[in-house]
Amino acid sequence: MLAMNYRGPFRVRAAHKPYPEILHPGDAIVRVTRSCICGSDLHLYHGLVPDTRVGMTFGHEFIGVVEEIGSSVQKLAVGDNVIVPFNVACGTCAFCKQGLFGNCHESNSQATAVGGIFGYSHTAGGYDGGQAEFVRVPYADVGPTIIPDWMDHDDAVLLTDVVPTGYQAAEMGGIKMGDTVVIFGAGPVGIMAAKCAWLFGAGRVIVIDHLEYRLDFVRNYAQCEAYNFKSMDDPVLFLKKTTDWFGADVCIDAVGGDASGSALQTITGKKLLLQAGSATALHWAINSVKKGGIVSIVGVYGPTDNLVPIGNVVNKGITIRANQASVKRLLPRLIDHIQAGRLNPKEIITHRVPLEEVADAYHIFSAKLDNCIKPILIPPSARK
Amino acid sequence: MESTPNEYAHINGWGVDADPTNEPTHPIKNYTGDDHQRLNWERPPLQAVTVEVLKSNERPNLTAVFGTSSPPSGLSGIIRRYAFKSSESEYGHWLPLLLADRINVVEGIVDDLRQGHIPNIFAEKGWKADWKYNREGLVKNLLVGVVVTTAVIALLSRKKKKSIR
């Protein structure tokens, strides 16, 4: 079968790999019909995530058709069209029982700080991902959700990560009616967080980024204010001023490891790999939120240390909420929103690329070429 | 001033998920106490270990399922095994892993050549897309690369000549 194959930082190719096997009675094999490249895949692609091994297949955002099932799978049948959440979750451990599907304790032997994630390095369990024609899906009775007949599959594929992550970012912000919400990062997750902030009753939504095409997009798509931090002397000062010198009620960091904006953090994080990426967005979020406000973090940070102004967190009495999205918990509500027309995820898809051209797709997304917001990959078997 | 739904009539679904009791504490609100049972939940059947799987030293056993992509091998594998002797909170864990990743890239190229495959670095870096959407930048990068390489070669050959004298 054809699959994306990681060869090193900034180098990937489409290559043939063995067809995946059922390795556990709860497994299913899914024939992929669409997969996305996620902003957090770029952290792997840029070589920022430890234990990303040559030969791995990335891709934690995918949908497909159930091709085979293991002996204990009961809720799926061959031929079902399924949304596969990016978390690999057992559904039975203490954390899954609490709804923390992103923190499953039975899916990642290689780290305890993060649960299993498809195609996201060995630090997240060493699973091959869905940027392929077929993929092994463990715990098939827990994560995969049947795609409703009425749902456009372009909407469905975005329910695997980007929509739930944006929604959970807003949810963790504890937004109250009329709150001012600032979102750092106008990538797909930041865009979705802006859109979802309104559902929680935000009174004002502000997005900060440095790429004009993304700011234009989010302004139109999420009907919010959007500003370029490159045109500001100091984004924190700007945000204080525009919030009556109080600070925002809620700040959302939707950037994480690849954040731009600070030379020191870029050198120590992205270049020297001595801290987990560039924490610039988090720094700005902590300093821009009001006293007693809430900072919600969904931006991906690697596992090593970083230069976080933790003293300001203490002094300001800030609540910080952060997590990987627990996709399964959020899916029913998000499916309702799509059916009611409140969310229209597929509108963020800007590029549809054959899987064979995966290297070009990664480069376009990484280098922000051709006004790319969200690329999806279509395997050859899904184009017949 | 209080916000009213009329102000936001242009936003489909404004406030539908607003809940005055919403606290940013989910899933703490759903705390079950199950984690006091530690590892005593009913574990799913365990996946058979058919490849080498490295295990965090912060847990007693392998998880019930695990990925089998790219098991550790070669020099990078030796370094990875060493890294897993330290906990996730140590630089001694993460920095060796990053080193192993870089060595693994060279191993990947050697492996390709051993299998008679010459990697097409230009294609793998997606330069076709650069040629299409960023031609000026690509040409500039190539020129800079050529100039720097030429300068380095010239400098090295000059030093060589001097040392021959």
Coordinates of C-alpha atoms in Angstrom, one line a residue:
Chain A
M1 CA 0.0 0.0 0.0
L2 CA 1.0 3.6 -0.5
A3 CA 1.9 5.7 2.6
M4 CA 3.7 8.8 3.6
N5 CA 7.1 8.0 4.8
Y6 CA 9.2 10.3 7.0
R7 CA 12.9 10.5 6.0
G8 CA 14.1 13.3 8.3
P9 CA 13.5 17.0 9.0
F10 CA 11.8 18.6 6.0
R11 CA 12.0 15.4 4.0
V12 CA 9.1 13.0 3.4
R13 CA 8.0 10.9 0.4
A14 CA 5.1 8.6 -0.6
A15 CA 6.4 5.0 -0.6
H16 CA 5.1 1.5 -0.5
K17 CA 4.7 -0.1 2.9
P18 CA 3.3 -3.5 4.1
Y19 CA -0.5 -3.6 4.6
P20 CA -1.2 -3.2 8.3
E21 CA -2.2 -6.2 10.4
I22 CA -4.7 -6.9 13.2
L23 CA -2.4 -7.1 16.2
H24 CA -5.0 -7.1 19.0
P25 CA -8.6 -8.4 19.1
G26 CA -9.9 -4.9 19.5
D27 CA -8.2 -3.6 16.3
A28 CA -9.7 -2.6 13.0
I29 CA -8.1 -1.9 9.7
V30 CA -9.5 1.2 8.1
R31 CA -9.2 2.1 4.4
V32 CA -8.5 5.8 4.4
T33 CA -10.6 8.0 2.2
R34 CA -9.3 11.4 3.4
S35 CA -6.5 12.5 5.7
C36 CA -5.3 15.9 6.7
I37 CA -1.9 17.4 7.4
C38 CA -2.2 19.1 10.8
G39 CA -0.3 22.1 12.0
S40 CA 1.1 19.8 14.7
D41 CA 2.4 17.4 12.0
L42 CA 4.7 20.2 11.1
H43 CA 6.4 20.0 14.5
L44 CA 7.3 16.4 13.5
Y45 CA 8.2 17.5 10.0
H46 CA 10.5 20.2 11.4
G47 CA 12.2 17.6 13.6
L48 CA 11.1 19.2 16.9
V49 CA 9.5 16.2 18.5
P50 CA 11.9 13.6 20.1
D51 CA 11.7 10.0 18.9
T52 CA 10.3 10.7 15.5
R53 CA 11.8 7.7 13.6
V54 CA 12.7 7.4 9.9
G55 CA 10.1 5.2 8.2
M56 CA 7.1 6.4 10.2
T57 CA 3.9 7.4 8.6
F58 CA 2.3 10.5 10.0
G59 CA -1.3 11.5 10.1
H60 CA -3.7 11.7 13.0
E61 CA -6.6 13.3 11.2
F62 CA -8.3 10.7 8.9
I63 CA -11.6 9.1 8.1
G64 CA -12.2 5.9 6.1
V65 CA -14.1 2.7 5.6
V66 CA -13.7 -0.3 8.0
E67 CA -12.0 -3.0 6.0
E68 CA -11.3 -5.7 8.7
I69 CA -12.2 -6.1 12.3
G70 CA -10.6 -8.0 15.2
S71 CA -12.4 -10.8 17.0
S72 CA -13.7 -8.7 19.9
V73 CA -14.9 -5.7 18.0
Q74 CA -18.7 -5.3 18.3
K75 CA -19.7 -1.8 17.5
L76 CA -18.2 -1.6 14.0
A77 CA -18.8 -3.7 10.9
V78 CA -16.9 -4.0 7.7
G79 CA -18.0 -1.3 5.3
D80 CA -18.8 1.3 7.9
N81 CA -17.7 4.8 7.2
V82 CA -15.9 6.1 10.3
I83 CA -14.5 9.2 11.9
V84 CA -11.3 8.2 13.7
P85 CA -10.4 10.5 16.6
F86 CA -6.7 11.3 16.8
N87 CA -6.5 9.9 20.3
V88 CA -5.9 6.1 20.8
A89 CA -8.0 5.5 23.9
C90 CA -8.9 2.3 25.7
G91 CA -12.2 3.6 27.2
T92 CA -11.6 1.6 30.4
C93 CA -8.7 3.1 32.3
A94 CA -9.3 5.6 35.1
F95 CA -8.6 8.6 32.8
C96 CA -10.9 7.5 30.0
K97 CA -13.7 6.9 32.5
Q98 CA -13.3 10.5 33.4
G99 CA -13.7 11.6 29.8
L100 CA -10.0 12.2 29.4
F101 CA -9.7 10.2 26.2
G102 CA -6.6 12.3 25.3
N103 CA -4.9 11.0 28.5
C104 CA -5.5 7.3 28.2
H105 CA -3.1 5.2 30.3
E106 CA -3.3 2.0 28.1
S107 CA -2.2 3.3 24.7
N108 CA 1.3 4.6 25.0
S109 CA 4.1 2.6 26.6
Q110 CA 6.8 5.1 25.7
A111 CA 5.6 8.1 27.7
T112 CA 3.3 8.7 30.6
A113 CA 2.7 12.4 29.9
V114 CA 0.8 11.9 26.7
G115 CA -1.6 9.3 25.5
G116 CA -1.4 7.4 22.2
I117 CA -1.8 9.4 19.1
F118 CA -1.9 8.1 15.5
G119 CA 1.2 8.9 13.5
Y120 CA 2.7 11.2 16.1
S121 CA 6.2 9.9 16.9
H122 CA 7.1 7.1 19.3
T123 CA 6.7 9.6 22.1
A124 CA 3.0 9.3 21.4
G125 CA 3.0 5.5 21.1
G126 CA 4.7 4.6 17.8
Y127 CA 1.5 4.1 15.8
D128 CA 1.6 4.6 12.1
G129 CA -0.9 7.2 11.0
G130 CA -3.5 7.8 8.4
Q131 CA -1.6 9.5 5.6
A132 CA -1.7 6.1 3.9
E133 CA -4.2 3.9 2.1
F134 CA -4.8 1.7 5.1
V135 CA -4.2 2.1 8.8
R136 CA -4.4 -0.1 11.9
V137 CA -6.9 1.4 14.4
P138 CA -6.6 0.0 18.0
Y139 CA -9.6 0.0 20.4
A140 CA -12.0 0.2 17.5
D141 CA -15.0 0.0 19.7
V142 CA -13.9 3.1 21.6
G143 CA -12.8 5.9 19.3
P144 CA -14.2 5.4 15.8
T145 CA -17.7 6.9 15.2
I146 CA -19.9 6.2 12.3
I147 CA -20.3 9.1 9.9
P148 CA -24.0 10.1 9.7
D149 CA -25.4 9.7 6.2
W150 CA -26.1 13.4 5.8
M151 CA -22.6 14.5 6.7
D152 CA -20.2 15.7 4.0
H153 CA -17.0 13.7 4.4
D154 CA -14.9 16.9 4.1
D155 CA -16.6 18.0 7.3
A156 CA -16.2 14.6 8.9
V157 CA -12.4 14.5 8.5
L158 CA -12.1 17.8 10.3
L159 CA -13.9 16.3 13.3
T160 CA -11.0 14.0 14.0
D161 CA -8.9 16.8 15.6
V162 CA -9.1 20.4 14.4
V163 CA -12.7 21.1 15.2
P164 CA -12.7 19.4 18.6
T165 CA -9.4 21.0 19.5
G166 CA -10.7 24.4 18.6
Y167 CA -13.9 23.8 20.5
Q168 CA -12.2 22.4 23.6
A169 CA -9.8 25.4 23.6
A170 CA -12.9 27.6 23.9
E171 CA -14.5 25.3 26.4
M172 CA -11.4 25.2 28.6
G173 CA -11.5 29.0 28.6
G174 CA -14.7 28.9 30.6
I175 CA -16.0 31.7 28.5
K176 CA -18.9 33.7 30.1
M177 CA -21.4 35.8 28.3
G178 CA -19.8 38.9 26.9
D179 CA -16.2 37.9 27.6
T180 CA -13.4 39.2 25.5
V181 CA -11.5 36.2 24.1
V182 CA -8.1 36.6 22.5
I183 CA -6.7 33.7 20.4
F184 CA -3.0 33.5 19.4
G185 CA -2.6 31.8 16.1
A186 CA -4.8 31.9 13.0
G187 CA -3.9 28.4 11.9
P188 CA -6.8 25.9 11.5
V189 CA -7.2 25.3 15.2
G190 CA -7.0 29.0 16.0
I191 CA -9.6 29.7 13.3
M192 CA -11.9 27.0 14.8
A193 CA -11.4 28.3 18.3
A194 CA -12.5 31.7 17.2
K195 CA -15.6 30.3 15.6
C196 CA -16.4 28.2 18.7
A197 CA -15.8 31.1 21.1
W198 CA -19.0 32.7 19.8
L199 CA -21.0 29.5 20.7
F200 CA -20.0 30.0 24.3
G201 CA -21.3 33.6 24.2
A202 CA -18.1 35.5 23.8
G203 CA -18.8 39.3 23.5
R204 CA -15.6 40.0 21.5
V205 CA -13.2 37.7 19.7
I206 CA -9.7 38.8 18.7
V207 CA -7.2 36.8 16.8
I208 CA -3.5 37.6 16.6
D209 CA -1.2 36.2 13.9
H210 CA 1.6 37.4 11.5
L211 CA 0.3 36.2 8.2
E212 CA -2.0 38.5 6.4
Y213 CA -3.8 35.8 4.3
R214 CA -4.6 33.9 7.5
L215 CA -5.9 37.1 9.2
D216 CA -8.1 37.8 6.2
F217 CA -9.4 34.3 6.3
V218 CA -10.3 34.2 10.0
R219 CA -11.9 37.7 9.9
N220 CA -14.3 36.4 7.2
Y221 CA -14.8 32.9 8.4
A222 CA -15.1 33.5 12.2
Q223 CA -16.5 37.1 12.0
C224 CA -13.9 38.3 14.4
E225 CA -11.3 41.0 14.8
A226 CA -7.9 40.0 13.6
Y227 CA -4.5 41.8 14.0
N228 CA -1.0 41.3 12.7
F229 CA 1.5 41.3 15.6
K230 CA 4.3 42.4 13.2
S231 CA 2.6 45.7 12.9
M232 CA 2.7 46.2 16.7
D233 CA 5.6 47.3 18.9
D234 CA 4.2 45.1 21.6
P235 CA 1.2 42.8 21.3
V236 CA 0.7 42.7 25.0
L237 CA 0.5 46.5 25.2
F238 CA -1.9 46.5 22.3
L239 CA -4.2 44.0 23.9
K240 CA -4.2 45.8 27.2
K241 CA -5.0 49.1 25.5
T242 CA -7.9 47.6 23.4
T243 CA -9.4 46.0 26.6
D244 CA -9.6 49.2 28.6
W245 CA -6.2 48.5 30.1
F246 CA -7.7 45.4 31.9
G247 CA -6.6 42.5 29.8
A248 CA -8.7 39.9 28.0
D249 CA -11.0 37.6 30.0
V250 CA -9.7 34.6 28.2
C251 CA -6.6 34.0 26.2
I252 CA -6.1 30.9 24.0
D253 CA -2.7 29.7 22.9
A254 CA -3.3 27.9 19.6
V255 CA 0.3 28.0 18.4
G256 CA 2.8 26.2 20.7
G257 CA 6.0 24.9 19.4
D258 CA 6.2 26.7 16.1
A259 CA 5.3 30.1 17.4
S260 CA 7.1 33.1 15.8
G261 CA 7.7 36.4 17.4
S262 CA 10.7 36.1 19.7
A263 CA 14.3 35.7 18.5
L264 CA 15.5 34.3 21.8
Q265 CA 12.9 31.6 22.0
T266 CA 13.3 30.8 18.3
I267 CA 17.0 30.2 18.8
T268 CA 16.7 28.2 22.0
G269 CA 13.6 26.3 20.9
K270 CA 13.4 25.8 17.2
K271 CA 17.1 26.0 16.4
L272 CA 18.9 24.5 19.4
L273 CA 16.0 22.3 20.6
L274 CA 16.9 23.2 24.2
Q275 CA 13.3 24.1 25.0
A276 CA 10.0 22.8 23.7
G277 CA 9.7 25.0 20.7
S278 CA 9.0 28.7 21.0
A279 CA 6.7 29.6 23.8
T280 CA 6.1 33.1 22.6
A281 CA 2.4 32.7 22.2
L282 CA 2.0 31.3 25.7
H283 CA 4.2 34.2 27.1
W284 CA 1.9 36.7 25.4
A285 CA -1.2 34.9 26.6
I286 CA -0.2 34.9 30.2
N287 CA 0.8 38.5 30.1
S288 CA -2.3 39.7 28.1
V289 CA -5.0 38.0 30.2
K290 CA -6.7 40.0 33.0
K291 CA -6.0 39.3 36.6
G292 CA -8.0 36.2 37.6
G293 CA -8.5 35.4 33.9
I294 CA -8.1 32.1 32.2
V295 CA -5.4 30.9 29.8
S296 CA -6.4 27.9 27.7
I297 CA -3.6 26.1 25.9
V298 CA -4.0 23.7 23.0
G299 CA -0.9 24.7 21.1
V300 CA 1.5 21.8 20.9
Y301 CA 4.5 21.9 23.2
G302 CA 7.2 19.2 23.2
P303 CA 8.2 17.4 26.3
T304 CA 11.3 19.4 27.4
D305 CA 11.5 22.6 29.4
N306 CA 10.6 26.1 28.3
L307 CA 10.9 29.7 29.4
V308 CA 7.4 30.2 30.7
P309 CA 6.8 33.2 32.9
I310 CA 5.3 31.1 35.6
G311 CA 5.9 33.8 38.2
N312 CA 3.3 35.9 36.5
V313 CA 0.9 33.0 36.6
V314 CA 1.2 32.9 40.4
N315 CA 1.1 36.7 40.9
K316 CA -1.9 37.2 38.7
G317 CA -3.9 34.3 40.0
I318 CA -4.4 33.0 36.5
T319 CA -6.1 29.7 35.9
I320 CA -4.4 27.7 33.2
R321 CA -6.3 24.9 31.4
A322 CA -4.5 22.8 28.9
N323 CA -5.0 19.4 27.2
Q324 CA -5.1 17.4 24.1
A325 CA -8.7 17.4 22.9
S326 CA -10.8 14.4 24.1
V327 CA -12.4 14.0 20.7
K328 CA -14.8 11.2 21.5
R329 CA -16.3 13.2 24.4
L330 CA -17.0 16.2 22.1
L331 CA -18.2 14.5 18.9
P332 CA -21.9 14.3 19.6
R333 CA -22.2 18.0 20.3
L334 CA -20.0 18.9 17.3
I335 CA -22.1 16.7 15.0
D336 CA -25.2 18.6 16.2
H337 CA -23.5 21.9 15.5
I338 CA -22.6 20.9 12.0
Q339 CA -26.1 19.5 11.3
A340 CA -27.6 22.8 12.5
G341 CA -25.2 24.8 10.3
R342 CA -23.5 26.5 13.2
L343 CA -20.2 25.1 12.2
N344 CA -19.0 24.6 8.7
P345 CA -15.5 23.1 9.0
K346 CA -15.0 22.1 5.3
E347 CA -14.7 25.7 4.4
I348 CA -11.2 25.8 5.8
I349 CA -9.9 23.2 3.4
T350 CA -7.9 25.1 0.8
H351 CA -5.8 22.3 -0.8
R352 CA -6.7 18.7 -2.0
V353 CA -3.6 16.8 -2.8
P354 CA -3.1 13.2 -4.1
L355 CA -1.2 11.2 -1.5
E356 CA 1.5 10.6 -4.1
E357 CA 2.4 14.3 -3.8
V358 CA 2.6 14.3 0.0
A359 CA 6.1 16.0 -0.1
D360 CA 4.8 19.0 -2.0
A361 CA 1.7 19.2 0.3
Y362 CA 3.9 19.3 3.4
H363 CA 6.2 21.9 1.9
I364 CA 3.2 24.1 0.8
F365 CA 1.7 23.9 4.3
S366 CA 5.0 24.4 6.2
A367 CA 6.2 27.3 4.0
K368 CA 2.7 28.9 4.0
L369 CA 2.7 28.9 0.2
D370 CA -0.3 29.5 -2.0
N371 CA -2.4 30.9 0.9
C372 CA -2.7 27.4 2.4
I373 CA -5.0 27.1 5.4
K374 CA -5.7 23.3 5.5
P375 CA -4.5 20.6 3.1
I376 CA -6.1 17.2 2.8
L377 CA -4.6 14.2 1.2
I378 CA -6.5 11.8 -1.0
P379 CA -5.1 8.2 -1.3
P380 CA -5.2 6.6 -4.8
S381 CA -7.7 4.0 -3.7
A382 CA -10.2 6.7 -2.6
R383 CA -10.0 8.4 -6.0
K384 CA -11.3 5.4 -8.0
Chain B
M1 CA -22.8 46.7 29.2
E2 CA -24.4 43.4 29.0
S3 CA -24.3 41.5 25.7
T4 CA -27.6 40.6 24.1
P5 CA -28.4 38.0 21.6
N6 CA -29.7 40.7 19.2
E7 CA -26.2 42.2 19.0
Y8 CA -24.9 38.8 17.7
A9 CA -27.8 37.8 15.5
H10 CA -25.4 37.7 12.5
I11 CA -23.5 34.9 14.2
N12 CA -25.3 31.5 13.8
G13 CA -25.4 29.8 17.1
W14 CA -24.2 32.6 19.3
G15 CA -24.4 31.6 22.9
V16 CA -26.0 28.1 22.4
D17 CA -23.3 26.5 24.5
A18 CA -23.2 29.2 27.1
D19 CA -23.8 27.9 30.5
P20 CA -23.6 30.2 33.5
T21 CA -22.4 27.3 35.6
N22 CA -19.7 26.4 33.1
E23 CA -16.4 26.3 34.9
P24 CA -13.2 25.5 33.1
T25 CA -12.9 22.4 35.2
H26 CA -14.3 19.7 33.0
P27 CA -13.2 16.8 33.4
I28 CA -12.3 17.5 37.0
K29 CA -16.0 17.8 37.6
N30 CA -16.4 14.2 36.4
Y31 CA -13.8 13.0 38.8
T32 CA -14.6 9.4 39.6
G33 CA -11.9 8.5 42.1
D34 CA -11.0 5.6 39.9
D35 CA -7.4 6.6 39.8
H36 CA -7.2 5.8 43.5
Q37 CA -7.5 2.2 42.4
R38 CA -4.2 2.8 40.6
L39 CA -3.7 0.1 38.0
N40 CA -6.6 -2.1 39.1
W41 CA -9.0 -1.3 36.3
E42 CA -10.0 -4.1 34.1
R43 CA -7.2 -4.1 31.6
P44 CA -8.0 -4.9 27.9
P45 CA -6.3 -8.0 26.5
L46 CA -2.6 -7.4 26.1
Q47 CA -1.1 -7.1 22.6
A48 CA 1.6 -9.7 21.9
V49 CA 5.1 -8.2 21.8
T50 CA 6.4 -9.0 18.4
V51 CA 8.9 -6.1 18.1
E52 CA 11.1 -4.3 20.5
V53 CA 9.0 -1.7 22.3
L54 CA 10.8 0.8 24.6
K55 CA 9.0 1.6 27.8
S56 CA 9.0 4.7 29.9
N57 CA 10.6 3.9 33.3
E58 CA 7.7 5.9 34.9
R59 CA 5.3 2.9 34.4
P60 CA 5.6 -0.7 35.5
N61 CA 4.5 -2.4 32.3
L62 CA 3.7 -2.0 28.7
T63 CA 0.3 -0.6 27.8
A64 CA -2.3 -3.0 26.5
V65 CA -1.8 -1.9 23.0
F66 CA 1.2 -0.1 21.4
G67 CA 2.5 0.9 18.0
T68 CA 4.9 -1.2 16.1
S69 CA 6.2 1.3 13.6
S70 CA 10.0 1.6 13.2
P71 CA 11.4 -0.5 16.1
P72 CA 14.8 0.7 17.4
S73 CA 17.7 -0.4 15.3
G74 CA 21.4 0.4 14.6
L75 CA 23.3 3.1 16.4
S76 CA 20.2 5.3 16.9
G77 CA 18.5 2.3 18.5
I78 CA 21.4 1.9 21.0
I79 CA 21.0 5.6 21.9
R80 CA 17.3 5.3 22.2
R81 CA 17.6 2.3 24.6
Y82 CA 20.0 4.4 26.7
A83 CA 17.6 7.4 26.7
F84 CA 14.8 5.2 28.2
K85 CA 16.9 4.6 31.3
S86 CA 16.1 8.2 32.3
S87 CA 12.6 9.4 33.2
E88 CA 10.6 11.8 31.1
S89 CA 11.5 14.6 33.3
E90 CA 15.2 14.4 32.5
Y91 CA 17.2 16.0 29.7
G92 CA 19.0 12.7 29.8
H93 CA 15.9 11.2 28.2
W94 CA 15.0 13.8 25.6
L95 CA 18.4 15.0 24.3
P96 CA 19.7 11.5 23.5
L97 CA 16.4 10.9 21.7
L98 CA 16.9 14.0 19.6
L99 CA 20.5 12.9 18.8
A100 CA 19.2 9.4 17.9
D101 CA 16.6 11.0 15.5
R102 CA 19.4 12.9 13.6
I103 CA 21.6 9.8 13.4
N104 CA 18.6 7.8 12.2
V105 CA 18.3 10.2 9.3
V106 CA 21.8 9.2 8.1
E107 CA 20.9 5.6 8.7
G108 CA 17.8 6.1 6.5
I109 CA 19.9 7.3 3.6
V110 CA 22.4 4.4 4.0
D111 CA 19.4 2.0 4.1
D112 CA 18.0 3.5 1.0
L113 CA 21.3 3.1 -0.8
R114 CA 21.7 -0.4 0.4
Q115 CA 18.4 -1.3 -1.1
G116 CA 19.5 0.3 -4.4
H117 CA 17.3 3.4 -3.9
I118 CA 18.8 6.8 -4.5
P119 CA 16.7 9.2 -2.5
N120 CA 15.4 12.1 -4.5
I121 CA 16.1 14.8 -1.9
F122 CA 14.6 17.6 -4.1
A123 CA 11.3 15.8 -4.5
E124 CA 11.3 14.8 -0.8
K125 CA 11.8 18.4 0.3
G126 CA 8.8 19.4 -1.9
W127 CA 10.8 21.7 -4.1
K128 CA 8.4 21.1 -7.0
A129 CA 5.9 23.1 -5.0
D130 CA 8.5 25.8 -4.4
W131 CA 9.1 26.0 -8.1
K132 CA 5.4 26.5 -8.6
Y133 CA 4.6 28.9 -5.8
N134 CA 7.9 30.4 -4.6
R135 CA 10.2 30.4 -7.6
E136 CA 12.0 33.6 -6.6
G137 CA 12.7 32.2 -3.1
L138 CA 13.9 28.9 -4.4
V139 CA 16.3 30.5 -6.8
K140 CA 17.6 32.8 -4.1
N141 CA 18.1 29.9 -1.7
L142 CA 19.9 27.9 -4.4
L143 CA 22.2 30.9 -5.2
V144 CA 23.0 31.4 -1.6
G145 CA 23.8 27.7 -1.2
V146 CA 26.1 27.7 -4.3
V147 CA 27.9 30.9 -3.1
V148 CA 28.4 29.5 0.4
T149 CA 29.6 26.1 -0.8
T150 CA 32.0 27.7 -3.3
A151 CA 33.4 30.0 -0.6
V152 CA 33.9 27.1 1.8
I153 CA 35.6 25.0 -0.9
A154 CA 37.8 27.9 -1.9
L155 CA 38.8 28.6 1.7
L156 CA 39.6 24.9 2.3
S157 CA 41.7 24.5 -0.8
R158 CA 43.6 27.7 0.0
K159 CA 44.5 26.4 3.4
K160 CA 45.6 23.1 1.8
K161 CA 47.9 24.9 -0.6
K162 CA 49.5 26.9 2.2
S163 CA 50.1 23.8 4.2
I164 CA 51.8 22.0 1.2
R165 CA 54.3 24.9 0.9

